[in-house]
Tab-separated table of C-alpha atoms in Angstrom:
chain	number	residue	atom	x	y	z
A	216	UNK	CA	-44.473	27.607	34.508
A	217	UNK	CA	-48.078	28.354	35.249
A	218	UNK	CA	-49.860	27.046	32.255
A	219	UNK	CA	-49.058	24.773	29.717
A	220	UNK	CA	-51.014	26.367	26.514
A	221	UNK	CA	-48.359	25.597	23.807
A	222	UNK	CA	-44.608	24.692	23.625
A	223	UNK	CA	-43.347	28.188	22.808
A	224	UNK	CA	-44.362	29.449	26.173
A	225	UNK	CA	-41.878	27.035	27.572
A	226	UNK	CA	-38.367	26.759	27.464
A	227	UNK	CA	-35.815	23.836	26.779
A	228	UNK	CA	-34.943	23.364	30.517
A	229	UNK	CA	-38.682	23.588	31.478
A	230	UNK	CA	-39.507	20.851	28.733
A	231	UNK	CA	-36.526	18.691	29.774
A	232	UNK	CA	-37.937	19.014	32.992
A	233	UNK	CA	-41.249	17.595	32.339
A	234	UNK	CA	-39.543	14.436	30.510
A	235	UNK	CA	-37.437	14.003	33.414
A	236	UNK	CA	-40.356	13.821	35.817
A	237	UNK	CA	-42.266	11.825	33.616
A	238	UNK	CA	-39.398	9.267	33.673
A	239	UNK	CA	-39.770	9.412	37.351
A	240	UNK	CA	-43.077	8.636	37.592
A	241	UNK	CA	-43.181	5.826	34.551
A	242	UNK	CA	-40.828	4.186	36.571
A	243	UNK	CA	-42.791	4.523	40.025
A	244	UNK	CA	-46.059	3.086	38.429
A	245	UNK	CA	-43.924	0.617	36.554
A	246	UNK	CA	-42.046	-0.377	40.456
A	247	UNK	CA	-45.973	-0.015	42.587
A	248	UNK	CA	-44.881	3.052	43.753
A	249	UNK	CA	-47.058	4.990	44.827
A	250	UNK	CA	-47.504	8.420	44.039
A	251	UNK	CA	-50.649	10.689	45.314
A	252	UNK	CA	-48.676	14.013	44.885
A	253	UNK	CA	-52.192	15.327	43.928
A	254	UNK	CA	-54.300	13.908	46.936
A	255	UNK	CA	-57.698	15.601	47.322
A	256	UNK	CA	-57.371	17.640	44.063
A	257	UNK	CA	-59.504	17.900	40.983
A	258	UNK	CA	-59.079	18.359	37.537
A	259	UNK	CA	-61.770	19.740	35.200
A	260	UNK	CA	-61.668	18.126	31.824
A	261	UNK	CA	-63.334	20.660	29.081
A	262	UNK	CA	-63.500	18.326	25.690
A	263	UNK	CA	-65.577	20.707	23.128
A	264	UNK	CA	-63.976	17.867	20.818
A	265	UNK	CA	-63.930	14.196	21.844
A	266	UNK	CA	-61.137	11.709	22.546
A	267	UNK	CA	-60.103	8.226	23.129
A	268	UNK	CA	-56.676	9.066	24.824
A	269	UNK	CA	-57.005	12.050	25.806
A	270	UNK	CA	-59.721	11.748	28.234
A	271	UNK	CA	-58.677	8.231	29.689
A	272	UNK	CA	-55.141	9.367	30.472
A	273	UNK	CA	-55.884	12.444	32.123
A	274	UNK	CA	-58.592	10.853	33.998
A	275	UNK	CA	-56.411	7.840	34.603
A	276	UNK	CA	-53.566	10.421	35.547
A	277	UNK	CA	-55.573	12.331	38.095
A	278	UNK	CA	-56.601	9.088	39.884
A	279	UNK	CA	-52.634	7.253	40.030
A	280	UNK	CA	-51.961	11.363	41.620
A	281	UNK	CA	-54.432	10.522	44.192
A	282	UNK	CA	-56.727	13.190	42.993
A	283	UNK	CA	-59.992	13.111	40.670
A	284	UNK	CA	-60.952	14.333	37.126
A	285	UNK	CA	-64.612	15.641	36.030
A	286	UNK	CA	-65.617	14.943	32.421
A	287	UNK	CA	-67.278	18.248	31.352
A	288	UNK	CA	-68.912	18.300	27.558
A	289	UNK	CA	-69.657	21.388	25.699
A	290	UNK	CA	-73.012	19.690	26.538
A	291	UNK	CA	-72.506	20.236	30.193
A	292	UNK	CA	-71.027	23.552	30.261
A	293	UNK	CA	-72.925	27.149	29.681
A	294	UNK	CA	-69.449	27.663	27.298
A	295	UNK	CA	-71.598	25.457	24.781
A	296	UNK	CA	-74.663	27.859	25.127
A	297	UNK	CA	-72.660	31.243	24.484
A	298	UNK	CA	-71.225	31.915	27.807
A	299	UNK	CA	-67.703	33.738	27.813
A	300	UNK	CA	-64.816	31.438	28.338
A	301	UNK	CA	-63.258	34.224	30.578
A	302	UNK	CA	-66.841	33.647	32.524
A	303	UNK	CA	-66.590	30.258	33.300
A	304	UNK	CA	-62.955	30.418	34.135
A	305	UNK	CA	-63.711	32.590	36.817
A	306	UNK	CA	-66.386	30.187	37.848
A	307	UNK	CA	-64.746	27.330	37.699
A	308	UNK	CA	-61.701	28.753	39.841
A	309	UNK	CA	-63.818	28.616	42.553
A	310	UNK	CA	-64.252	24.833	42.210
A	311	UNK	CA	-61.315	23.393	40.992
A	312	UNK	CA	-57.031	22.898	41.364
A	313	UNK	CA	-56.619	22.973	37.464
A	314	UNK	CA	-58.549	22.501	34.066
A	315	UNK	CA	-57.605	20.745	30.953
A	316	UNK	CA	-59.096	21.820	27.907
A	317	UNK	CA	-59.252	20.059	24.056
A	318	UNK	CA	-60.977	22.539	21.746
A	319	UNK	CA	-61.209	23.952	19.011
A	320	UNK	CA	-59.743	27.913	19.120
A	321	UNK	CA	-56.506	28.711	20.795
A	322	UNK	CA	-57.688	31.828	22.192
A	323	UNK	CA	-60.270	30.365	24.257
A	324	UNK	CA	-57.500	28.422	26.000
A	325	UNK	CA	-55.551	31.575	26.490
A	326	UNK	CA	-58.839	33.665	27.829
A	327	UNK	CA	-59.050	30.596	30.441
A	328	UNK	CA	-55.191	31.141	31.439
A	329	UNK	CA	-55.905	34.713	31.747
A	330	UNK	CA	-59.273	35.353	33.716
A	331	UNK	CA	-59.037	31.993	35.900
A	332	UNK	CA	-56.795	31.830	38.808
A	333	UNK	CA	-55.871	27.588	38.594
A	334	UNK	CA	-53.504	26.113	35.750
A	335	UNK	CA	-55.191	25.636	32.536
A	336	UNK	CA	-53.787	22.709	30.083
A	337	UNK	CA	-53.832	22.628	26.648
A	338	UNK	CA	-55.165	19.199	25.612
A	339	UNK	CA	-55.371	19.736	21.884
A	340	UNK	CA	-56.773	22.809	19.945
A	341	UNK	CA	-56.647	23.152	16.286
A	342	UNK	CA	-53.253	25.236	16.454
A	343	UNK	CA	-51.245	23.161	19.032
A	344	UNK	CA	-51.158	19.747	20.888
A	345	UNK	CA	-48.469	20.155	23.248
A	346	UNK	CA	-49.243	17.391	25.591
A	347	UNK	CA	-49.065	14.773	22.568
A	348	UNK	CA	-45.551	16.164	21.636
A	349	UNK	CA	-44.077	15.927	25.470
A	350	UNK	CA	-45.490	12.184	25.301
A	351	UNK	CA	-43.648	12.105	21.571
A	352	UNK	CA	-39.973	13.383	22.928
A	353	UNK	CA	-40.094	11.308	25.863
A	354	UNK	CA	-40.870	8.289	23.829
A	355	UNK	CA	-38.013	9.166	21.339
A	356	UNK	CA	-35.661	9.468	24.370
A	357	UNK	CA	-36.449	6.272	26.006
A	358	UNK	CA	-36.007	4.777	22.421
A	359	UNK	CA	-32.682	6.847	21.113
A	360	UNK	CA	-31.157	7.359	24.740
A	361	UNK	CA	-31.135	11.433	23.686
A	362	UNK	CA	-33.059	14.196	21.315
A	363	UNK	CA	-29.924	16.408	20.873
A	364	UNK	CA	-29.085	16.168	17.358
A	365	UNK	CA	-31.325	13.963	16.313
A	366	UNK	CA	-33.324	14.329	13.002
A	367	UNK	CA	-37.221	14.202	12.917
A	368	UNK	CA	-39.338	14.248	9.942
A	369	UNK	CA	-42.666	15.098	9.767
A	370	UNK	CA	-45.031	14.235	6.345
A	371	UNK	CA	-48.473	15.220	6.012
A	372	UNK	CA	-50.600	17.773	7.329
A	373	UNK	CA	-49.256	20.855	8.682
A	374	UNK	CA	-51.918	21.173	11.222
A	375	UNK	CA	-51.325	21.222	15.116
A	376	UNK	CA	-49.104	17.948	15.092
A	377	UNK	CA	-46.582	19.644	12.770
A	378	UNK	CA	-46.732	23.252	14.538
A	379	UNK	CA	-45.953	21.506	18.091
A	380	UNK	CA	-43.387	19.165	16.577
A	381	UNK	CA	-41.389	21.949	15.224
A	382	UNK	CA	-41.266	23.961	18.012
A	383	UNK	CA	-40.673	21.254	20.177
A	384	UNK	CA	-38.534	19.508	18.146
A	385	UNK	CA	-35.811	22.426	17.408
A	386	UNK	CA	-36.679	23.442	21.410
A	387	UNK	CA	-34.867	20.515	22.653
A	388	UNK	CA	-32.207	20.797	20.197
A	389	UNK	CA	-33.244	18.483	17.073
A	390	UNK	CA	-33.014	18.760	13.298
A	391	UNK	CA	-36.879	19.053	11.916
A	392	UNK	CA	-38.261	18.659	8.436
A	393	UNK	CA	-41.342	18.707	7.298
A	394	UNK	CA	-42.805	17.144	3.952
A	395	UNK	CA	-45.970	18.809	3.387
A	396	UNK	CA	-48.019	20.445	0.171
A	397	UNK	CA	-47.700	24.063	0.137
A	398	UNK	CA	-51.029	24.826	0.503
A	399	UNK	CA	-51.073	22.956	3.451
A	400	UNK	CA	-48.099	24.227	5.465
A	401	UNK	CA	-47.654	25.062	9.309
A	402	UNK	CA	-48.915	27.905	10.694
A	403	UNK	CA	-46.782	31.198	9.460
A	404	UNK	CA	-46.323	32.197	13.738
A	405	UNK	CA	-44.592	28.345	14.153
A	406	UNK	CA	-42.570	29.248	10.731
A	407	UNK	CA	-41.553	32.457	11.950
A	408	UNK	CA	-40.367	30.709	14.932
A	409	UNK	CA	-38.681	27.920	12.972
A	410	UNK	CA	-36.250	31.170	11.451
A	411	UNK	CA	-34.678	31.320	14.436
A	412	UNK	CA	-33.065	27.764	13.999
A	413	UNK	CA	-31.483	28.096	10.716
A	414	UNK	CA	-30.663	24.995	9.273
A	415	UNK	CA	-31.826	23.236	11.976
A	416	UNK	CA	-35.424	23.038	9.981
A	417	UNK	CA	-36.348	22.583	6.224
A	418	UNK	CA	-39.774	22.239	4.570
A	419	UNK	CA	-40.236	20.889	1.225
A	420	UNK	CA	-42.693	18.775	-1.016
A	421	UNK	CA	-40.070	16.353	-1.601
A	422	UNK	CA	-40.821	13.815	0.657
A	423	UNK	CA	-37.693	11.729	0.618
A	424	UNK	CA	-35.212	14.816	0.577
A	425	UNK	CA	-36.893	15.617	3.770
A	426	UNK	CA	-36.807	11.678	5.083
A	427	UNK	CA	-33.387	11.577	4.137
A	428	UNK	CA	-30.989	10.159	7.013
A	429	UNK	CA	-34.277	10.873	9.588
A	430	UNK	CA	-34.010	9.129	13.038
A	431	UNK	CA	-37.403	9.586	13.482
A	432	UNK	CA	-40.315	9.684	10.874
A	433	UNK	CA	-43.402	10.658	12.191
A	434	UNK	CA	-47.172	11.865	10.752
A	435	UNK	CA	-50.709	12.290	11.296
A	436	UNK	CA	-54.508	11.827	9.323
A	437	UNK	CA	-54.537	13.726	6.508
A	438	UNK	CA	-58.067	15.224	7.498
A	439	UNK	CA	-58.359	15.820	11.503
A	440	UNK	CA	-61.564	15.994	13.569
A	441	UNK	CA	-63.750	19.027	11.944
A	442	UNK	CA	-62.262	18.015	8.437
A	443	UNK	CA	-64.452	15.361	7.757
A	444	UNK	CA	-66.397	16.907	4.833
A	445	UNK	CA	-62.934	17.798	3.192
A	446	UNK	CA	-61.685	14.229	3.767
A	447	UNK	CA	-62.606	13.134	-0.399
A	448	UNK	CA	-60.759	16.255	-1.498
A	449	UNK	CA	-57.651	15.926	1.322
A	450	UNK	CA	-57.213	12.591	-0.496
A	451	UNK	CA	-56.267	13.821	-3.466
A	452	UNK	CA	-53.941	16.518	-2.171
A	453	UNK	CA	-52.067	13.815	0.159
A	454	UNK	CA	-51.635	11.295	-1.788
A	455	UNK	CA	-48.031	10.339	-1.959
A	456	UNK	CA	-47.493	11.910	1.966
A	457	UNK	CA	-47.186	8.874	3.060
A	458	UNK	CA	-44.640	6.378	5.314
A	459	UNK	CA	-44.051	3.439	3.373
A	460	UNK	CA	-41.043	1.281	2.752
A	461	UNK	CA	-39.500	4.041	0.268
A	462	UNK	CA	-39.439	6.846	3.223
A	463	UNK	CA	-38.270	4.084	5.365
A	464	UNK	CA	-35.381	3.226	2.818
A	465	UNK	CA	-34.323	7.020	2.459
A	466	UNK	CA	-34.270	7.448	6.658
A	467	UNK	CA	-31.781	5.512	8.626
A	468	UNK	CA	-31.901	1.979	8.586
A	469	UNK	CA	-32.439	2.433	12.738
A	470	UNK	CA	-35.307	5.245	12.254
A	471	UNK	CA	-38.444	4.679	14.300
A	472	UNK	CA	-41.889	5.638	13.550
A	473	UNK	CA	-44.225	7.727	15.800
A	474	UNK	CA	-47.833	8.470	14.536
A	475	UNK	CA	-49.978	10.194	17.282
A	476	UNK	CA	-53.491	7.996	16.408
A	477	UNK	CA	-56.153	7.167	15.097
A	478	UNK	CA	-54.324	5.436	12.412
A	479	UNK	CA	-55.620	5.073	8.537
A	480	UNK	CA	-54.009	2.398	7.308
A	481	UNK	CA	-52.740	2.538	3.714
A	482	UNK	CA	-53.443	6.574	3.919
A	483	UNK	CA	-51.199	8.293	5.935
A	484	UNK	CA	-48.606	5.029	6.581
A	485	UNK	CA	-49.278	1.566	5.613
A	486	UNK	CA	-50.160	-1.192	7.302
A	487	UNK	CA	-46.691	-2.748	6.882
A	488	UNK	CA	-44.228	0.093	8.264
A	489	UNK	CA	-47.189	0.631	10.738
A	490	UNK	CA	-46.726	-2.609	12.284
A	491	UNK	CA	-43.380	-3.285	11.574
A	492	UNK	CA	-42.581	0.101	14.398
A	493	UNK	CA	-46.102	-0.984	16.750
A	494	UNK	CA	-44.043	-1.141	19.607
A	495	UNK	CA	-43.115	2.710	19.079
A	496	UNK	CA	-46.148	4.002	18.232
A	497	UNK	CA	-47.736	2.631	21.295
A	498	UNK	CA	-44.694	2.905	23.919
A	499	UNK	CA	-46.284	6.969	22.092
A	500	UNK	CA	-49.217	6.483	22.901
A	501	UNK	CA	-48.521	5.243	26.628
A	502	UNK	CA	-46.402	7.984	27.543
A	503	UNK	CA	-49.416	10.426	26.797
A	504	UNK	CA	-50.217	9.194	30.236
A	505	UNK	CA	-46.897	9.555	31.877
A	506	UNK	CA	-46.297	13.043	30.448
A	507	UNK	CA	-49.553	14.275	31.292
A	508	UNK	CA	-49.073	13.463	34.703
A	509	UNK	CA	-45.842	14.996	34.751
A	510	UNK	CA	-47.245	18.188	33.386
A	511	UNK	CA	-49.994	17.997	36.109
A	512	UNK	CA	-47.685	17.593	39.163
A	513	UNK	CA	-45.310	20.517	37.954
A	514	UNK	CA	-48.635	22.506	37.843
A	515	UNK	CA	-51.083	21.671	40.389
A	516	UNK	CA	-48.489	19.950	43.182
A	517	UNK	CA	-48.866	22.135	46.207
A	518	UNK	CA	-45.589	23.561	47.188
């Protein structure tokens, strides 16, 4: 593995692999044990869109690895004034061990993978966020013991939450479902992979049907960063894609909850099931760091 720019580039060993280490290293952190398997390297961090978590777990990451991360806005960068990405990937090969990336177009994560010569990570585009998903699967492990033949159920959005989750999802062997409005579905490449699986994934707007006997019952905002000026409308079309106590009553009575974050309360899950599952949601939102760090050492550790 050489770049990690969405979930169907990898497969089920190399994912299982990342959760393993990432277990490793949670527990090493966890213990004060020391790890600076990335000691003198440095991480560019491209954010064209902002984040909370993202940026403070990678940077975080870098510095437990005994490396460093640069903050680079679109502000920073000639990539915000019309320079080819494939331009400053060559450029920026010349500086640093590896690059993380949260953007906007998938393609100008893959143009970085292909004209740079350092690993590039995906840290979000509006197709795919791969590196919340790893954090997701290694939170349902520590919580179920196992993903193997588990079921997961998605409601919402199909935006880049609910393409990674089915991919990675049915990757590591899970049962996915997704509750979503037809207009709104997954993207038609992450369907077309889906086929593969069979009856291993359904899609459906009947939310319950798809919540039905669900292990885990996850979801996302119904309008996501660039979305704001559709947010009124969105409202409309979501309304009812929600967690609340009925899901909760049609999964199984031991189903956790995942929801990747920012939260809107009494949108997308209410305020009761949200805190009722807290504990999950930010055991979640923990392992970004773990699993990012994980993904980092399998990349940029010097062999």
């Amino acid at each position: 593995m050489k770049h990690l720019l969405k979930l169907s580039d990898c497969s089920k060993d190399e994912i299982l692999d990342i959760l393993n280490l990432a277990d490793q290293l949670k527990y090493e952190q966890k213990h004060g044990i020391a790890h600076k398997r990335l000691e003198g390297q440095t991480l560019g961090m491209i954010f064209q869109k902002s984040s909370t978590r993202t940026r403070v777990s990678f940077e975080t990451g870098m510095y437990q690895l005994g490396g460093q991360a640069l903050f680079l806005s679109s502000r920073d960068l000639q990539i915000g004034r019309g320079e080819p990405a494939q331009d400053t990937a060559r450029v920026l090969s010349r500086y640093l061990d590896g690059i993380m990336i949260r953007t906007f177009a998938q393609k100008e994560v893959e143009d970085l993978a292909e004209y740079g010569s350092i690993p590039i990570i995906n840290g979000l585009t509006d197709y795919c966020h791969p590196c919340q998903i790893l954090a997701d699967l290694m939170t349902v492990r520590e919580h179920k013991g196992a993903l193997e033949g588990l079921k997961m159920c998605y409601i919402g959005d199909g935006n880049n939450m609910a393409n990674s989750l089915i991919v990675g999802g049915l990757t590591v062997g899970m049962e996915v479902t997704i509750a979503c409005p037809d207009s709104y579905q997954p993207d038609p490449q992450v369907l077309e992979f889906a086929k593969a699986y069979g009856d291993k994934f359904s899609m459906s707007e009947n939310i319950l049907e798809m919540a039905a006997n669900a292990d885990v019952v996850t979801t996302d905002v119904w309008a996501s960063m660039g979305q704001e000026e559709e947010a009124a409308a969105r409202r409309k079309v979501f309304e009812g894609y929600q967690i609340n106590d009925a899901v909760m009553e049609a999964a199984k009575e031991s189903a956790m909850v995942l929801h990747c974050l920012p939260a809107h309360r009494e949108e997308e899950i209410t305020a009761k099931v949200f805190e009722a599952h807290a504990n999950e949601i930010f055991d979640e939102a923990e392992n970004r760091l773990h699993a990012q760090k994980a993904v980092m050492v399998k990349l940029m550790e010097k062999k």
